[in-house]
Coordinates of N, CA, C and O and ligand atoms in Angstrom, one line a residue:
M1 N -80.1 -29.0 -66.5 CA -80.0 -27.7 -65.7 C -78.8 -26.9 -66.1 O -78.3 -26.1 -65.4
E2 N -78.3 -27.1 -67.3 CA -77.2 -26.3 -67.9 C -77.5 -24.8 -67.9 O -76.5 -24.0 -67.8
E3 N -78.8 -24.5 -67.9 CA -79.1 -23.0 -67.9 C -78.7 -22.3 -66.6 O -78.7 -21.1 -66.5
L4 N -78.4 -23.1 -65.6 CA -78.0 -22.5 -64.3 C -76.5 -22.0 -64.4 O -76.1 -21.2 -63.6
L5 N -75.8 -22.4 -65.4 CA -74.4 -22.0 -65.6 C -74.4 -20.6 -66.3 O -75.1 -20.5 -67.3
K6 N -73.6 -19.7 -65.8 CA -73.6 -18.4 -66.4 C -72.1 -17.9 -66.6 O -71.3 -18.1 -65.7
K7 N -71.8 -17.3 -67.8 CA -70.5 -16.7 -68.0 C -70.6 -15.3 -67.6 O -71.5 -14.6 -68.1
F8 N -69.7 -14.8 -66.8 CA -69.6 -13.4 -66.4 C -68.8 -12.6 -67.4 O -68.0 -13.1 -68.2
K9 N -69.0 -11.3 -67.3 CA -68.2 -10.4 -68.2 C -66.7 -10.5 -67.9 O -66.4 -10.6 -66.7
Q10 N -65.9 -10.5 -68.9 CA -64.5 -10.6 -68.7 C -63.8 -9.6 -69.5 O -64.2 -9.3 -70.6
S11 N -62.8 -9.0 -68.9 CA -61.9 -8.0 -69.6 C -60.5 -8.6 -69.7 O -59.9 -8.9 -68.6
V12 N -60.1 -8.9 -70.8 CA -58.8 -9.5 -71.0 C -57.9 -8.6 -71.8 O -58.3 -8.0 -72.8
N13 N -56.7 -8.4 -71.3 CA -55.7 -7.7 -72.2 C -54.4 -8.5 -72.1 O -54.3 -9.5 -71.5
D14 N -53.3 -7.9 -72.6 CA -52.1 -8.7 -72.6 C -51.4 -8.8 -71.2 O -50.4 -9.5 -71.1
T15 N -52.0 -8.2 -70.2 CA -51.4 -8.3 -68.8 C -52.2 -9.3 -68.0 O -51.8 -9.7 -66.9
G16 N -53.4 -9.7 -68.4 CA -54.2 -10.7 -67.7 C -55.7 -10.5 -67.9 O -56.1 -9.8 -68.8
A17 N -56.5 -11.1 -66.9 CA -57.9 -11.1 -67.1 C -58.6 -10.5 -65.8 O -58.0 -10.6 -64.7
L18 N -59.8 -10.0 -66.0 CA -60.6 -9.4 -64.9 C -62.0 -9.8 -65.2 O -62.5 -9.6 -66.3
T19 N -62.6 -10.3 -64.1 CA -64.1 -10.6 -64.2 C -64.8 -9.8 -63.2 O -64.3 -9.7 -62.0
V20 N -65.9 -9.2 -63.6 CA -66.7 -8.4 -62.6 C -68.1 -9.0 -62.5 O -68.7 -9.4 -63.5
I21 N -68.6 -8.9 -61.2 CA -70.0 -9.4 -61.0 C -70.7 -8.3 -60.2 O -70.2 -8.0 -59.1
E22 N -71.7 -7.8 -60.7 CA -72.5 -6.7 -60.0 C -73.8 -7.3 -59.5 O -74.5 -8.0 -60.3
A23 N -74.2 -6.9 -58.3 CA -75.4 -7.4 -57.7 C -76.6 -6.9 -58.5 O -76.6 -5.7 -58.9
Q24 N -77.6 -7.7 -58.6 CA -78.8 -7.4 -59.3 C -78.7 -7.1 -60.8 O -79.6 -6.7 -61.4
K25 N -77.4 -7.3 -61.3 CA -77.2 -7.1 -62.7 C -76.7 -8.5 -63.2 O -77.3 -9.1 -64.1
D26 N -75.6 -8.9 -62.7 CA -75.0 -10.1 -63.2 C -75.4 -11.3 -62.4 O -75.4 -12.5 -62.8
V27 N -75.9 -11.1 -61.1 CA -76.5 -12.1 -60.3 C -77.9 -11.5 -59.9 O -78.0 -10.3 -59.7
P28 N -78.9 -12.3 -59.8 CA -80.3 -11.8 -59.7 C -80.7 -11.5 -58.2 O -81.9 -11.6 -57.9
F29 N -79.7 -11.0 -57.4 CA -80.0 -10.7 -56.1 C -79.0 -9.7 -55.5 O -77.9 -9.5 -56.1
E30 N -79.4 -9.1 -54.4 CA -78.4 -8.2 -53.7 C -77.5 -9.2 -52.9 O -77.9 -10.1 -52.3
I31 N -76.2 -8.9 -53.0 CA -75.2 -9.7 -52.3 C -75.0 -9.3 -50.9 O -74.5 -8.2 -50.7
K32 N -75.4 -10.1 -49.9 CA -75.2 -9.7 -48.5 C -74.1 -10.4 -47.8 O -73.7 -10.1 -46.7
R33 N -73.6 -11.5 -48.5 CA -72.6 -12.3 -47.9 C -71.7 -13.0 -48.9 O -72.2 -13.4 -50.0
V34 N -70.4 -13.0 -48.6 CA -69.5 -13.7 -49.5 C -68.7 -14.6 -48.6 O -68.2 -14.2 -47.6
Y35 N -68.5 -15.9 -49.1 CA -67.6 -16.8 -48.4 C -66.9 -17.6 -49.4 O -67.3 -17.7 -50.6
Y36 N -65.8 -18.3 -49.0 CA -65.1 -19.1 -49.9 C -64.6 -20.3 -49.2 O -64.3 -20.3 -48.1
I37 N -64.5 -21.4 -50.0 CA -64.2 -22.8 -49.5 C -62.9 -23.2 -50.2 O -62.7 -23.1 -51.4
Y38 N -61.9 -23.6 -49.4 CA -60.6 -23.9 -50.0 C -59.9 -24.9 -49.1 O -60.4 -25.3 -48.0
N39 N -58.7 -25.4 -49.5 CA -58.0 -26.4 -48.7 C -58.9 -27.7 -48.5 O -58.8 -28.3 -47.4
V40 N -59.7 -28.0 -49.5 CA -60.6 -29.2 -49.3 C -59.8 -30.4 -49.6 O -59.1 -30.5 -50.6
E41 N -60.0 -31.4 -48.8 CA -59.4 -32.8 -49.0 C -59.9 -33.3 -50.3 O -61.1 -33.1 -50.7
Q42 N -59.0 -34.1 -51.0 CA -59.3 -34.5 -52.4 C -60.6 -35.4 -52.5 O -61.3 -35.2 -53.4
D43 N -60.8 -36.2 -51.5 CA -62.0 -37.1 -51.6 C -63.2 -36.6 -50.7 O -64.1 -37.3 -50.5
A44 N -63.1 -35.3 -50.3 CA -64.2 -34.8 -49.4 C -65.4 -34.4 -50.2 O -65.2 -33.9 -51.4
R45 N -66.5 -34.5 -49.7 CA -67.7 -34.0 -50.3 C -68.3 -33.0 -49.3 O -68.3 -33.2 -48.1
R46 N -68.8 -31.8 -49.8 CA -69.4 -30.8 -48.9 C -70.8 -30.5 -49.4 O -71.2 -31.0 -50.4
G47 N -71.4 -29.6 -48.7 CA -72.8 -29.2 -49.0 C -73.8 -30.2 -48.4 O -73.9 -30.1 -47.1
F48 N -74.4 -31.1 -49.1 CA -75.4 -32.0 -48.6 C -76.5 -31.2 -47.9 O -76.9 -31.5 -46.8
H49 N -77.0 -30.2 -48.6 CA -78.1 -29.4 -48.0 C -78.8 -28.6 -49.1 O -78.3 -28.5 -50.2
A50 N -80.0 -28.1 -48.8 CA -80.7 -27.2 -49.6 C -81.0 -26.0 -48.7 O -80.9 -26.1 -47.5
H51 N -81.5 -24.9 -49.4 CA -81.9 -23.8 -48.6 C -83.4 -23.5 -48.9 O -83.9 -23.7 -50.0
K52 N -84.0 -22.9 -47.9 CA -85.5 -22.6 -48.0 C -85.6 -21.4 -48.9 O -86.5 -21.3 -49.7
K53 N -84.8 -20.3 -48.6 CA -85.0 -19.1 -49.3 C -83.7 -18.5 -50.0 O -83.8 -17.7 -50.9
L54 N -82.5 -18.9 -49.5 CA -81.3 -18.4 -49.9 C -81.0 -18.6 -51.4 O -81.2 -19.7 -51.9
E55 N -80.5 -17.6 -52.0 CA -80.0 -17.7 -53.4 C -78.5 -17.5 -53.4 O -77.9 -16.7 -52.7
Q56 N -77.8 -18.3 -54.2 CA -76.3 -18.3 -54.2 C -75.8 -18.4 -55.6 O -76.4 -19.1 -56.5
Y57 N -74.6 -17.9 -55.9 CA -73.8 -18.2 -57.1 C -72.5 -18.8 -56.6 O -71.9 -18.3 -55.7
L58 N -72.1 -19.9 -57.2 CA -70.9 -20.6 -56.9 C -69.9 -20.4 -58.0 O -70.3 -20.8 -59.2
I59 N -68.7 -19.9 -57.7 CA -67.7 -19.7 -58.8 C -66.4 -20.3 -58.3 O -65.9 -19.9 -57.2
C60 N -65.8 -21.1 -59.1 CA -64.5 -21.7 -58.7 C -63.5 -20.8 -59.3 O -63.2 -20.8 -60.5
V61 N -63.0 -19.8 -58.5 CA -62.1 -18.8 -59.0 C -60.7 -19.3 -59.2 O -59.9 -18.6 -59.8
N62 N -60.4 -20.5 -58.7 CA -59.1 -21.1 -58.9 C -59.2 -22.6 -58.8 O -60.0 -23.1 -58.0
G63 N -58.5 -23.4 -59.7 CA -58.7 -24.8 -59.7 C -60.0 -25.2 -60.2 O -60.7 -24.5 -60.9
S64 N -60.5 -26.4 -59.7 CA -61.8 -26.9 -60.2 C -62.5 -27.7 -59.1 O -61.8 -28.3 -58.2
C65 N -63.8 -27.9 -59.3 CA -64.6 -28.8 -58.5 C -65.8 -29.2 -59.2 O -66.1 -28.5 -60.2
K66 N -66.5 -30.2 -58.7 CA -67.8 -30.6 -59.3 C -68.9 -30.2 -58.4 O -68.7 -30.2 -57.1
V67 N -70.1 -30.0 -58.9 CA -71.3 -29.7 -58.1 C -72.4 -30.5 -58.6 O -72.7 -30.5 -59.8
D68 N -73.0 -31.3 -57.8 CA -74.3 -32.0 -58.1 C -75.4 -31.1 -57.6 O -75.5 -30.6 -56.5
I69 N -76.4 -30.9 -58.5 CA -77.6 -30.1 -58.2 C -78.8 -31.0 -58.4 O -78.9 -31.7 -59.4
D70 N -79.7 -30.9 -57.5 CA -80.9 -31.8 -57.5 C -82.1 -31.0 -57.0 O -82.1 -30.5 -55.9
D71 N -83.1 -30.8 -57.9 CA -84.3 -30.0 -57.5 C -85.4 -30.9 -57.1 O -86.6 -30.5 -57.0
G72 N -85.1 -32.2 -56.9 CA -86.1 -33.1 -56.4 C -86.7 -33.9 -57.6 O -87.2 -35.0 -57.3
S73 N -86.6 -33.4 -58.8 CA -87.1 -34.2 -59.9 C -86.0 -34.4 -61.0 O -85.9 -35.4 -61.7
E74 N -85.0 -33.5 -61.0 CA -84.0 -33.5 -62.0 C -82.6 -33.4 -61.3 O -82.5 -32.5 -60.4
K75 N -81.6 -34.2 -61.7 CA -80.3 -34.1 -61.1 C -79.3 -33.7 -62.2 O -79.4 -34.2 -63.4
S76 N -78.3 -32.9 -61.9 CA -77.3 -32.5 -62.9 C -76.0 -32.4 -62.2 O -75.9 -32.0 -61.0
T77 N -74.9 -32.6 -62.9 CA -73.6 -32.4 -62.4 C -72.9 -31.4 -63.3 O -72.9 -31.5 -64.5
V78 N -72.2 -30.4 -62.6 CA -71.6 -29.4 -63.4 C -70.1 -29.4 -62.9 O -69.9 -29.5 -61.7
C79 N -69.2 -29.2 -63.8 CA -67.8 -29.0 -63.4 C -67.5 -27.6 -63.5 O -67.6 -26.9 -64.5
L80 N -67.1 -27.0 -62.4 CA -66.7 -25.6 -62.3 C -65.2 -25.5 -62.5 O -64.4 -25.9 -61.6
D81 N -64.7 -25.1 -63.6 CA -63.2 -25.0 -63.8 C -62.8 -23.7 -64.6 O -61.8 -23.7 -65.2
N82 N -63.7 -22.7 -64.5 CA -63.4 -21.5 -65.2 C -63.8 -20.3 -64.2 O -64.9 -20.2 -63.8
P83 N -62.8 -19.5 -63.9 CA -63.1 -18.4 -63.0 C -64.1 -17.3 -63.5 O -64.5 -16.4 -62.8
N84 N -64.4 -17.5 -64.8 CA -65.3 -16.6 -65.5 C -66.7 -17.1 -65.5 O -67.6 -16.6 -66.1
E85 N -67.0 -18.2 -64.8 CA -68.3 -18.9 -64.9 C -68.8 -19.3 -63.5 O -68.0 -19.7 -62.7
G86 N -70.1 -19.2 -63.3 CA -70.7 -19.5 -62.1 C -72.0 -20.3 -62.2 O -72.6 -20.3 -63.3
I87 N -72.4 -21.0 -61.2 CA -73.6 -21.8 -61.2 C -74.6 -21.2 -60.2 O -74.2 -20.9 -59.0
Y88 N -75.8 -21.0 -60.6 CA -76.9 -20.4 -59.7 C -77.5 -21.6 -58.9 O -77.9 -22.6 -59.5
V89 N -77.4 -21.4 -57.6 CA -78.1 -22.4 -56.7 C -79.1 -21.6 -55.9 O -78.9 -20.9 -55.0
G90 N -80.4 -21.8 -56.4 CA -81.5 -21.1 -55.8 C -82.1 -21.8 -54.6 O -81.5 -22.9 -54.2
P91 N -83.2 -21.4 -54.1 CA -83.8 -22.1 -53.0 C -84.3 -23.5 -53.5 O -84.5 -23.7 -54.7
K92 N -84.4 -24.4 -52.5 CA -85.0 -25.7 -52.8 C -84.1 -26.5 -53.8 O -84.7 -27.2 -54.7
M93 N -82.8 -26.3 -53.8 CA -81.9 -27.1 -54.7 C -80.9 -27.8 -53.8 O -80.0 -27.1 -53.3
W94 N -81.0 -29.1 -53.7 CA -80.1 -29.9 -53.0 C -78.7 -29.8 -53.7 O -78.7 -30.0 -54.9
H95 N -77.6 -29.5 -53.0 CA -76.4 -29.5 -53.7 C -75.2 -30.1 -52.9 O -75.2 -30.1 -51.7
E96 N -74.3 -30.7 -53.7 CA -73.1 -31.3 -53.1 C -71.9 -30.9 -53.9 O -72.0 -30.9 -55.2
M97 N -70.8 -30.7 -53.3 CA -69.6 -30.3 -54.0 C -68.5 -31.3 -53.7 O -68.3 -31.7 -52.5
Y98 N -67.7 -31.6 -54.7 CA -66.7 -32.7 -54.5 C -65.6 -32.6 -55.7 O -65.8 -31.7 -56.5
D99 N -64.7 -33.5 -55.6 CA -63.6 -33.5 -56.6 C -62.9 -32.1 -56.7 O -62.5 -31.6 -57.8
F100 N -62.6 -31.5 -55.5 CA -61.9 -30.3 -55.4 C -60.4 -30.6 -55.8 O -59.8 -31.5 -55.2
T101 N -59.8 -29.8 -56.7 CA -58.4 -29.9 -56.9 C -57.7 -29.2 -55.7 O -58.3 -28.4 -55.0
D102 N -56.4 -29.5 -55.5 CA -55.6 -29.0 -54.4 C -55.7 -27.5 -54.3 O -55.9 -27.0 -53.2
E103 N -55.7 -26.8 -55.4 CA -55.6 -25.4 -55.4 C -57.0 -24.7 -55.5 O -57.1 -23.5 -55.6
A104 N -58.1 -25.5 -55.5 CA -59.4 -25.0 -55.7 C -59.9 -24.0 -54.7 O -59.7 -24.2 -53.5
V105 N -60.4 -22.9 -55.1 CA -61.1 -21.9 -54.2 C -62.5 -21.7 -54.8 O -62.6 -21.2 -55.9
L106 N -63.5 -22.1 -54.0 CA -64.9 -22.0 -54.4 C -65.4 -20.7 -53.7 O -65.7 -20.7 -52.5
L107 N -65.7 -19.7 -54.6 CA -66.2 -18.4 -54.1 C -67.8 -18.5 -54.1 O -68.3 -19.0 -55.1
V108 N -68.4 -18.1 -53.0 CA -69.9 -18.2 -53.0 C -70.4 -16.8 -52.7 O -70.0 -16.1 -51.7
L109 N -71.3 -16.3 -53.6 CA -72.0 -15.0 -53.4 C -73.4 -15.4 -52.9 O -74.1 -16.2 -53.5
A110 N -73.9 -14.8 -51.8 CA -75.1 -15.2 -51.2 C -76.0 -14.0 -51.0 O -75.6 -12.9 -50.7
S111 N -77.3 -14.3 -51.1 CA -78.3 -13.2 -51.0 C -78.7 -12.8 -49.6 O -79.4 -11.8 -49.4
D112 N -78.2 -13.6 -48.6 CA -78.6 -13.2 -47.3 C -77.5 -13.6 -46.3 O -76.6 -14.4 -46.6
Y113 N -77.6 -13.1 -45.1 CA -76.7 -13.5 -44.0 C -76.8 -15.0 -43.6 O -77.9 -15.6 -43.9
Y114 N -75.8 -15.5 -43.0 CA -75.9 -16.9 -42.5 C -77.0 -17.1 -41.5 O -77.2 -16.3 -40.6
D115 N -77.9 -18.1 -41.8 CA -79.0 -18.4 -40.9 C -79.2 -19.9 -41.0 O -79.7 -20.5 -41.9
E116 N -78.8 -20.6 -39.9 CA -78.9 -22.1 -39.8 C -80.4 -22.5 -40.1 O -80.6 -23.6 -40.6
A117 N -81.4 -21.7 -39.7 CA -82.8 -22.0 -39.8 C -83.2 -22.1 -41.3 O -84.3 -22.7 -41.6
D118 N -82.4 -21.6 -42.2 CA -82.7 -21.6 -43.6 C -82.2 -22.9 -44.3 O -82.5 -23.2 -45.4
Y119 N -81.4 -23.7 -43.5 CA -80.9 -24.9 -44.1 C -81.8 -26.1 -44.0 O -82.5 -26.2 -43.0
I120 N -81.8 -26.9 -45.0 CA -82.5 -28.3 -44.9 C -81.3 -29.3 -45.1 O -80.8 -29.4 -46.2
R121 N -81.0 -29.9 -44.0 CA -79.8 -30.8 -44.1 C -80.1 -32.3 -44.2 O -79.1 -33.1 -44.2
N122 N -81.3 -32.6 -44.3 CA -81.7 -34.0 -44.4 C -82.5 -34.2 -45.7 O -83.4 -33.4 -46.0
Y123 N -82.0 -35.2 -46.5 CA -82.6 -35.3 -47.9 C -84.1 -35.6 -47.8 O -84.9 -35.1 -48.6
G124 N -84.5 -36.4 -46.9 CA -86.0 -36.7 -46.7 C -86.8 -35.5 -46.4 O -87.8 -35.2 -46.9
D125 N -86.2 -34.6 -45.5 CA -86.8 -33.4 -45.2 C -86.9 -32.5 -46.4 O -87.9 -31.7 -46.6
F126 N -85.9 -32.5 -47.2 CA -85.9 -31.7 -48.5 C -87.0 -32.1 -49.4 O -87.8 -31.3 -49.8
L127 N -87.2 -33.5 -49.6 CA -88.3 -33.9 -50.5 C -89.6 -33.5 -49.9 O -90.5 -33.1 -50.6
Q128 N -89.7 -33.6 -48.6 CA -91.0 -33.2 -47.9 C -91.2 -31.7 -48.1 O -92.3 -31.3 -48.4
F129 N -90.2 -30.9 -48.0 CA -90.3 -29.5 -48.1 C -90.8 -29.1 -49.5 O -91.6 -28.2 -49.6
I130 N -90.3 -29.8 -50.5 CA -90.7 -29.4 -51.8 C -91.9 -30.1 -52.3 O -92.4 -30.0 -53.4
G131 N -92.5 -30.9 -51.4 CA -93.8 -31.5 -51.7 C -93.7 -32.7 -52.6 O -94.7 -33.0 -53.3
M132 N -92.6 -33.3 -52.7 CA -92.5 -34.4 -53.6 C -92.7 -35.8 -53.0 O -92.6 -36.8 -53.6
E133 N -93.0 -35.8 -51.7 CA -93.1 -37.0 -51.0 C -94.5 -37.2 -50.5 O -95.2 -36.2 -50.2
Ligands
LIG1 P1 -71.7 -25.5 -44.3 O1 -72.7 -24.5 -44.9 O2 -72.2 -26.7 -43.7 O3 -70.5 -25.8 -45.3 P2 -70.6 -26.7 -46.7 O4 -71.9 -26.5 -47.3 O5 -69.4 -26.3 -47.5 O6 -70.4 -28.2 -46.3 O7 -70.9 -24.7 -43.2 C1 -69.8 -25.2 -42.5 C2 -69.7 -24.6 -41.1 O8 -69.4 -23.1 -41.3 C3 -71.0 -24.7 -40.3 O9 -70.6 -24.9 -39.0 C4 -71.6 -23.3 -40.4 C5 -70.4 -22.4 -40.6 N1 -70.8 -21.3 -41.5 C6 -70.9 -20.0 -40.9 O10 -70.8 -19.8 -39.7 N2 -71.2 -18.9 -41.8 C7 -71.4 -19.1 -43.1 O11 -71.7 -18.1 -43.8 C8 -71.3 -20.4 -43.7 C9 -71.5 -20.6 -45.1 C10 -71.0 -21.5 -42.8

């Protein structure tokens, strides 16, 4: 699932770097919500859910973390350690995030507002939802 990783446009000069992400150009959806995860305990794992419809891009803008992605048939682990790179987490993709470094800030761009009804928080329910069981 390496194809889910994407490098964003970057402008670098001798003063520093700038990365820009435009909705429906650099990510395949309108961005309705932005949130970020930080101050995560070293051995903590987050996520443990899939979404029914939501599309997201995860970008570790500082530090690093790992993301496990599972579409029900294939599993993949990605290390996010570049502020210029993001991973697409579409609907029906079980995901877990872990190994956050102390300074890690995980930025998430989301296609819709927060809706608890869009979450599948049980792995058995996830497999049932995608018709694998
Ligand atoms: P959750 O999505 O479970 O976090 P993670 O996937 O990182 O483990 O969200 C944690 C809490 O924050 C949960 O109580 C729901 C709340 N929350 C919102 O209120 N709005 C949001 O946009 C998000 C992402 C979470």
